Short mmCIF file of C-alpha atoms and ligand atoms in Angstrom, two decimals:
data_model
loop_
_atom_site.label_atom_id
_atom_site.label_comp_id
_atom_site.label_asym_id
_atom_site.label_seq_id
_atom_site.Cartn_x
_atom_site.Cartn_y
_atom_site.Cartn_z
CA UNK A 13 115.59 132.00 101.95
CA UNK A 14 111.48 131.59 102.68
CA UNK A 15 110.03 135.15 101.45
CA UNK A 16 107.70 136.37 104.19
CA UNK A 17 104.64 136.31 102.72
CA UNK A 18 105.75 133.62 99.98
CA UNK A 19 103.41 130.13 99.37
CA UNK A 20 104.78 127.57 101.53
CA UNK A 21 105.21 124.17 100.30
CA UNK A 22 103.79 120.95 100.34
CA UNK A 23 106.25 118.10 100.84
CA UNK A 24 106.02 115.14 99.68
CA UNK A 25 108.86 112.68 100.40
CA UNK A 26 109.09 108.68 99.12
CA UNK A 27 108.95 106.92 96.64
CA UNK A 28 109.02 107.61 92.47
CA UNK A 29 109.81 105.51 89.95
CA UNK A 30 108.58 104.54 86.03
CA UNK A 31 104.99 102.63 85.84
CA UNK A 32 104.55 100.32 82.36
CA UNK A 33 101.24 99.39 82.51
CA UNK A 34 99.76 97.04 80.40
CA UNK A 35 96.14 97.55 79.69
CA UNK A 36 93.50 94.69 78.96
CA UNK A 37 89.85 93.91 79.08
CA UNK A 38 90.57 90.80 81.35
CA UNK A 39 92.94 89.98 83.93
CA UNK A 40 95.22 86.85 81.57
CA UNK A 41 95.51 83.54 82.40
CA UNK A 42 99.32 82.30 83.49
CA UNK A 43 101.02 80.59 80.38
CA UNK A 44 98.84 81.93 77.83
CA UNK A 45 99.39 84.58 75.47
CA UNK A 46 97.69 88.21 75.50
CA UNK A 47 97.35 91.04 73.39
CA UNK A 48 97.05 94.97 74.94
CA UNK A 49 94.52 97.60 74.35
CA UNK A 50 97.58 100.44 75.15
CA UNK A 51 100.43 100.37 77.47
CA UNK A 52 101.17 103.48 79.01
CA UNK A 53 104.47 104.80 80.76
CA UNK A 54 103.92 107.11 83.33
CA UNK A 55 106.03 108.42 86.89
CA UNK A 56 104.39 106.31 89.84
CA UNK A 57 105.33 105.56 93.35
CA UNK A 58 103.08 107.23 95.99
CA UNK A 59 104.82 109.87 97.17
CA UNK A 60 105.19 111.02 93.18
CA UNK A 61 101.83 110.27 92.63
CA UNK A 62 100.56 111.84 95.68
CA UNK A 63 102.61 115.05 94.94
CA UNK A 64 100.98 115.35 91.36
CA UNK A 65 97.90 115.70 92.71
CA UNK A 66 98.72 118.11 95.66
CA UNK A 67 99.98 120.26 92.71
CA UNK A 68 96.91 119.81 90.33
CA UNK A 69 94.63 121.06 93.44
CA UNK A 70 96.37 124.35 93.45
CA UNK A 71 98.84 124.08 95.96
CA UNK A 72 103.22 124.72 95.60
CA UNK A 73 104.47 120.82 96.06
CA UNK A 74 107.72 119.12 96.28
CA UNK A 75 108.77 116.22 95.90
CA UNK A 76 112.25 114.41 97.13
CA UNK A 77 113.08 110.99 96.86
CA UNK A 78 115.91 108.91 94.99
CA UNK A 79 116.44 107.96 91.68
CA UNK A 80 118.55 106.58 89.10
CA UNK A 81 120.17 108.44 86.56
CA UNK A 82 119.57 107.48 82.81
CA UNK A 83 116.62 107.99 80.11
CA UNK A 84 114.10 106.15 82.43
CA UNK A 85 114.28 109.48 85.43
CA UNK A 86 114.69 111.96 82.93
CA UNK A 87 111.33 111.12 81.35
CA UNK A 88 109.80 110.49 85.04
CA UNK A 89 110.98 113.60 85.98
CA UNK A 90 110.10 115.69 83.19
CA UNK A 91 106.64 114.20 83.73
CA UNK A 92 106.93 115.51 87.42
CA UNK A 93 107.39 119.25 86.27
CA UNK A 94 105.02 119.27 83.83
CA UNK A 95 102.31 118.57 86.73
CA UNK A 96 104.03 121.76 88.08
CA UNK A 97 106.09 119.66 90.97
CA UNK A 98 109.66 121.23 92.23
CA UNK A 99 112.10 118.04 92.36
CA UNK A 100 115.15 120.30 92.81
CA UNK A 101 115.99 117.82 95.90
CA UNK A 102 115.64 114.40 94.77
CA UNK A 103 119.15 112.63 94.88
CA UNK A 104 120.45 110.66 91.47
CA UNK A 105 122.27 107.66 92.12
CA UNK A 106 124.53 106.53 89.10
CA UNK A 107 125.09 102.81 88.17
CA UNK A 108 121.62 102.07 89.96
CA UNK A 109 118.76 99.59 88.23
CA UNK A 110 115.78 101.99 87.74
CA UNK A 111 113.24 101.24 89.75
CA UNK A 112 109.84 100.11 88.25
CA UNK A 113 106.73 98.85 88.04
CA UNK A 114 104.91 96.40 85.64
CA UNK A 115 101.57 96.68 86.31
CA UNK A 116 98.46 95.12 84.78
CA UNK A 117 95.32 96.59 84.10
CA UNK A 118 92.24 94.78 83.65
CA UNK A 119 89.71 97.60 82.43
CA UNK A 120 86.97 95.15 82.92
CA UNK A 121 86.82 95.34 86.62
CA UNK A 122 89.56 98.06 87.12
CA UNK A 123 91.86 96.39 88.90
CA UNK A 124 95.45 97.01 88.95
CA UNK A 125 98.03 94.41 89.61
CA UNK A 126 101.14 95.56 90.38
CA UNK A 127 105.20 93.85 90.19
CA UNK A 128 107.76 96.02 91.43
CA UNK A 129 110.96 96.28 91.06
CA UNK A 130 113.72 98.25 93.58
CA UNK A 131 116.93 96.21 93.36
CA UNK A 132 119.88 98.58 94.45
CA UNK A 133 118.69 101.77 94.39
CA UNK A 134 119.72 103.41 98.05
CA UNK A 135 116.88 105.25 99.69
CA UNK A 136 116.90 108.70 101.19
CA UNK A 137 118.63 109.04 103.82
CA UNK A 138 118.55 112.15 106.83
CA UNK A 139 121.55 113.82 105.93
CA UNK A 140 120.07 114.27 102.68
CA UNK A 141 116.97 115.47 104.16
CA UNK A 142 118.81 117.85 106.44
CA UNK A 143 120.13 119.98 103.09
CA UNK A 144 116.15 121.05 103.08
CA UNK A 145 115.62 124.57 104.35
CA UNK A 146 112.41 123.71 106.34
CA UNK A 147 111.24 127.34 106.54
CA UNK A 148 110.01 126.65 102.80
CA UNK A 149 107.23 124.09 104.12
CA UNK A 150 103.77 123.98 106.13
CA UNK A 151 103.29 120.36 105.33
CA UNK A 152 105.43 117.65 105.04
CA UNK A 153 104.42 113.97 104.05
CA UNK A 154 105.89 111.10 104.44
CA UNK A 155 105.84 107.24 103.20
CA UNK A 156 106.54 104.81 105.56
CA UNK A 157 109.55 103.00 103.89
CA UNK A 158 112.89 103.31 105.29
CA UNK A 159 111.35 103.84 109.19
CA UNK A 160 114.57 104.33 110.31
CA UNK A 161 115.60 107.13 108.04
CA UNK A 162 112.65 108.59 108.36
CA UNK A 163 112.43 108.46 111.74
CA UNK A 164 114.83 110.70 112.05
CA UNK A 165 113.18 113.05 109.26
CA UNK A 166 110.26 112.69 111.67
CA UNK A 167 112.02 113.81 114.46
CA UNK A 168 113.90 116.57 112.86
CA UNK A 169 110.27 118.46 111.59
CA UNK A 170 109.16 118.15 115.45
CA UNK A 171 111.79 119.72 116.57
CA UNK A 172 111.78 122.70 114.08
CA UNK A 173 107.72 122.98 114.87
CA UNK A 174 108.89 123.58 118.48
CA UNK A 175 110.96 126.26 118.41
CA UNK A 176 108.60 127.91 115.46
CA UNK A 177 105.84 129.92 116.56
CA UNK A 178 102.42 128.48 115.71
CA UNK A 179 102.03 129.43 111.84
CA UNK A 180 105.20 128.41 110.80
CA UNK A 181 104.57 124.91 112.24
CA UNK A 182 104.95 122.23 109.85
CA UNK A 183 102.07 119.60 109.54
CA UNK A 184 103.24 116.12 109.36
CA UNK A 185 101.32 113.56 108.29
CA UNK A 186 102.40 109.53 107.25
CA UNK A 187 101.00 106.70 105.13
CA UNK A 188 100.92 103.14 106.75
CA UNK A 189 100.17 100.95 103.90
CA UNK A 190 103.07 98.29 103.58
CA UNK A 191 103.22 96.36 106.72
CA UNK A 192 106.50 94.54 106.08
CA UNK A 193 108.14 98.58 106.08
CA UNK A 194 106.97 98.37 109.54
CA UNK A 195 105.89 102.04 109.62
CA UNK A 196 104.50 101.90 113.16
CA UNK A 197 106.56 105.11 114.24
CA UNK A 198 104.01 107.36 112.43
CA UNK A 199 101.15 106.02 115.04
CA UNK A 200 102.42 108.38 117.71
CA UNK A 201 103.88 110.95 115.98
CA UNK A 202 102.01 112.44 112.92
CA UNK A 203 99.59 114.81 112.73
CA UNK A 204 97.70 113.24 110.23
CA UNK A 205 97.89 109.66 110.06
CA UNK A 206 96.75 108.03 106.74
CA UNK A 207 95.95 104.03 107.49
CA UNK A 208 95.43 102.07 103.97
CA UNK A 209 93.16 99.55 103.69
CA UNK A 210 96.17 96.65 102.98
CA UNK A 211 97.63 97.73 106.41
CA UNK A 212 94.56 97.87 108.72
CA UNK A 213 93.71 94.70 107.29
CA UNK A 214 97.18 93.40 108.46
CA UNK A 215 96.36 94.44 111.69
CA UNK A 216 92.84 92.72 111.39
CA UNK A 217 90.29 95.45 110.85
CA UNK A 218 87.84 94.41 108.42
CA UNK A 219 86.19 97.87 107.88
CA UNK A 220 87.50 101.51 107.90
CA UNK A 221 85.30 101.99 110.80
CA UNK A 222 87.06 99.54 112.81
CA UNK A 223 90.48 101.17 111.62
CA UNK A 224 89.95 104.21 112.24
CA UNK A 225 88.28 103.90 116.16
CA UNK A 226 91.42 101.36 116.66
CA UNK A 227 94.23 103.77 115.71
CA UNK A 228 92.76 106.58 117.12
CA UNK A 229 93.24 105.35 120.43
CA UNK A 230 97.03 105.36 119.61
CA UNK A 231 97.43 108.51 117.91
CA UNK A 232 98.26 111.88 119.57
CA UNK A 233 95.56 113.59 120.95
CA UNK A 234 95.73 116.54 118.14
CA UNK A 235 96.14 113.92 115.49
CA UNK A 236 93.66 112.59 112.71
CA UNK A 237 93.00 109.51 111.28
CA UNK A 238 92.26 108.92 108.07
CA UNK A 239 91.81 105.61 106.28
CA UNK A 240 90.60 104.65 102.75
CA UNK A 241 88.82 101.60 101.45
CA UNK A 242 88.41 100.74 98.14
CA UNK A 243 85.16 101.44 96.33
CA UNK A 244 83.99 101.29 100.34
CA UNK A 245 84.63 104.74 100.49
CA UNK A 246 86.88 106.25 103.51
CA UNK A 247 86.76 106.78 107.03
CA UNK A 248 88.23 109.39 109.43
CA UNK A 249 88.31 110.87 113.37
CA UNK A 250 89.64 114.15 114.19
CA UNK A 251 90.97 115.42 117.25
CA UNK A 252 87.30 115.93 118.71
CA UNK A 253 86.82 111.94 117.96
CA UNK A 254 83.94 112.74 115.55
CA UNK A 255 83.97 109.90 113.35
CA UNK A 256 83.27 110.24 109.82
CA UNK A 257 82.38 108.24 106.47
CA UNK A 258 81.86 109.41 102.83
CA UNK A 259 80.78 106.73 100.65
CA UNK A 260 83.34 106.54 97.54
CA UNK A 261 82.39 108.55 94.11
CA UNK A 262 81.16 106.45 91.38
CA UNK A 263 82.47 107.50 88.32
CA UNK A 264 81.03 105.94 86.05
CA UNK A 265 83.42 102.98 84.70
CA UNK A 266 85.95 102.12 87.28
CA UNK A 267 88.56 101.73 84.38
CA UNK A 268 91.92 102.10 86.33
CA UNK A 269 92.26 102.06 89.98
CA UNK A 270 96.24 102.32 90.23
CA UNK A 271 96.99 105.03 92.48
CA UNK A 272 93.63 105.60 94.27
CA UNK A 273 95.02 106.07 97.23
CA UNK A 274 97.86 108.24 96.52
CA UNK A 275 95.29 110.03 94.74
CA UNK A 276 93.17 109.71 98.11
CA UNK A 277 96.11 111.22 99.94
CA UNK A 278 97.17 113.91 97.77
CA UNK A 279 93.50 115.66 97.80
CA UNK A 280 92.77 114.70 101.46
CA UNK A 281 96.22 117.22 101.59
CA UNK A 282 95.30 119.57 99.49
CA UNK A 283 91.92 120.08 101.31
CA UNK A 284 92.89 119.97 104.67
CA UNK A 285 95.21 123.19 103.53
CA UNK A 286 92.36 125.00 102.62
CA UNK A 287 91.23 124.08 106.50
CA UNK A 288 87.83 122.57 105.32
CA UNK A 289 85.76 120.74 107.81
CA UNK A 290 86.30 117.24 108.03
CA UNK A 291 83.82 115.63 106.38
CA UNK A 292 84.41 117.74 103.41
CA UNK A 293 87.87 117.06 103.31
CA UNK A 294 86.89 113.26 103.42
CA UNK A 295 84.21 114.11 100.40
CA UNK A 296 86.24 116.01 98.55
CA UNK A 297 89.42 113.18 98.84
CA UNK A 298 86.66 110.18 97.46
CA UNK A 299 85.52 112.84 94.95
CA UNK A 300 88.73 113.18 93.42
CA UNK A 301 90.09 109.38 94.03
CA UNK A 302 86.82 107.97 92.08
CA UNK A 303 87.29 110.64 89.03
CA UNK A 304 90.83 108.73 89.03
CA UNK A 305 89.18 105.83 89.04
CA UNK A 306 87.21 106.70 85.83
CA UNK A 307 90.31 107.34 83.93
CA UNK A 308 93.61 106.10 83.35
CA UNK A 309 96.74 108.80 85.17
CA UNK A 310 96.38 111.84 86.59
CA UNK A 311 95.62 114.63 84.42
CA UNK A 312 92.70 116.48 84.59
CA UNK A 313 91.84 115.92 88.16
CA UNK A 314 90.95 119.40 89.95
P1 ADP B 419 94.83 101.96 97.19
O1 ADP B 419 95.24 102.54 95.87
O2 ADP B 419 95.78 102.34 98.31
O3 ADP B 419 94.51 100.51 97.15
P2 ADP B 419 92.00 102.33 97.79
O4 ADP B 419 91.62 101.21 96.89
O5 ADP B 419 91.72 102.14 99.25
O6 ADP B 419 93.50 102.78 97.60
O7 ADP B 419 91.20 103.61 97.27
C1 ADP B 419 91.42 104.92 97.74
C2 ADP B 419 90.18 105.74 97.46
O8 ADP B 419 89.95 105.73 96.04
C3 ADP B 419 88.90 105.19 98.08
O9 ADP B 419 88.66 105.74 99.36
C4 ADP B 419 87.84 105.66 97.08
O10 ADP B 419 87.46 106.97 97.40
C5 ADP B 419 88.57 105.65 95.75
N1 ADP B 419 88.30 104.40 95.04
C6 ADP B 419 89.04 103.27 95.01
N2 ADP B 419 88.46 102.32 94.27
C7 ADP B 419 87.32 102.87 93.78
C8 ADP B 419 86.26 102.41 92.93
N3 ADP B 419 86.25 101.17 92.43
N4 ADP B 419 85.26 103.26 92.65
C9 ADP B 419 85.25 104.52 93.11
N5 ADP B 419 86.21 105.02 93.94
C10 ADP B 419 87.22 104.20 94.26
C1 FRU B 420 100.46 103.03 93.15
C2 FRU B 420 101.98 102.98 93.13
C3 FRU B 420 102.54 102.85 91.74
C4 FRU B 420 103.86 102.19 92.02
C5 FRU B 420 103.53 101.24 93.15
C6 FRU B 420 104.67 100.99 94.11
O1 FRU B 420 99.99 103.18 94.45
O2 FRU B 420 102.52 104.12 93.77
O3 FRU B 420 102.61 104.07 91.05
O4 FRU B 420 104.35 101.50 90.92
O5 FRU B 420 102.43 101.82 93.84
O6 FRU B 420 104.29 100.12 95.14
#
């Protein structure tokens, strides 16, 4: 049971799976043959990614998602741990293909291509969600993947915030970045809504700006919007429809941008639990998203 008293957890529930990423000082040429600088092997997915960071800024996370049993999770989740991220939830599926990412690097400009791969492996589902004690969290996150699983999952935190009394209410926030996931439920329903820059464009903003003044409107009147874009910076409106910018962090060389925005997400987290104003959470998210950017992973980010 939650200790009175105790840290409550960050939650952050989605996607994790193995990264193989093939680093080179140009982005090749199809039907021609390259040679590597490195290739690393790393845990990815956002919600993994996202949950690494949370931890790294100093703050209990969680993660739960599915996985595959074999070599491939055990090495993804011993990565998990050693970032100091609980992953006593996250349901092995046997007989599964691992899911994956190739993903190629071009350290010239940065850029990060990415090919995944999720054959068979089921997602979460809510009953397994419902074996969470949600006493144990103040904030839960969520990808918008299986919408109507985590619908549901949605729905379920809502109704535990209203019969909790107001510190034990759980802050939900979602990540609209894959259109095709149609993760439109979030809109009305999160607390803090994070827009990527791949999913306002779908919905034809061409600036964070736009984004954020356009989903605003649609949001709950307590909710915030928050949307990154690229080495544009990020964008965000509270409740008080302030809206704010924060030009992005240079750090130097841009020498791997894969995971930016999980990176984005898990700090914007992380600081809006330590209740900083608004335009320092947005300064402190690019801050730590562009040191990311500067080097390849996550280690080392606080
Ligand atoms: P995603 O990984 O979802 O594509 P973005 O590219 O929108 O995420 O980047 C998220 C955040 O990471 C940006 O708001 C910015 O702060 C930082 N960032 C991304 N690319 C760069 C870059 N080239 N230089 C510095 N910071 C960057
Ligand atoms: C980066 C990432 C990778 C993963 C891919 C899945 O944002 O989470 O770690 O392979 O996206 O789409």
């Amino acid at each position: 049971m939650f200790q009175p008293g105790g840290d409550k957890k960050v939650l952050c529930a989605g996607l994790i799976c193995l990264d193989i990423l093939s680093v080179l000082d140009h982005y090749p040429v199809e039907d021609t043959d390259n040679r590597i600088e490195r290739q690393i092997w790393q845990k990815g997915g956002n919600c993994a990614n996202s949950a690494a960071v949370v931890a790294q800024l100093g703050e209990q996370a969680e993660f739960i998602g599915t996985l595959a049993t074999g070599r491939a999770a055990d090495m993804v989740l011993d990565e998990m741990r050693e970032f100091g991220v609980e992953i006593d939830h996250v349901v092995m599926h046997d007989g599964c293909d691992f899911p994956s990412s190739t993903i190629i690097i071009n350290t010239h400009t940065g850029s990060r291509t990415i090919i995944h791969a999720d054959k068979d492996l089921p997602e979460l589902t809510f009953s397994q969600f419902q074996q969470l004690d949600l006493n144990w969290y103040k904030w839960i996150h969520f990808e918008g993947r299986n919408m109507t699983e985590v619908s549901q999952m949605v729905n379920a935190v809502q109704e535990f915030n209203h019969s909790a009394s107001m510190e034990d209410r759980i802050i939900i926030s979602g990540e609209c970045e894959k259109a095709k996931y149609q993760p439109e439920y979030f809109i009305s329903t999160v607390d803090v809504l994070f827009v990527a820059k791949e999913y306002a464009q779908h919905h034809g903003f061409t600036t964070a700006k736009a984004a954020v003044h356009g989903f605003h409107s649609r949001v709950k009147k307590s909710a915030t919007v928050v949307c990154a874009w690229g080495e544009a910076g990020a964008d965000a409106m509270g409740p008080d429809g302030v809206h704010h910018h924060t030009d992005a962090y240079s750090p130097g060389q841009v020498v791997d941008t894969l995971g930016a925005g999980d990176t984005f997400n898990g700090a914007i987290i992380a600081a809006m639990c330590r209740s900083l104003p608004l335009d320092e959470v947005l300064k402190f998210g690019c801050r730590v998203a562009g040191r990311k950017c500067g080097q390849f992973g996550y280690r080392g980010l606080r």
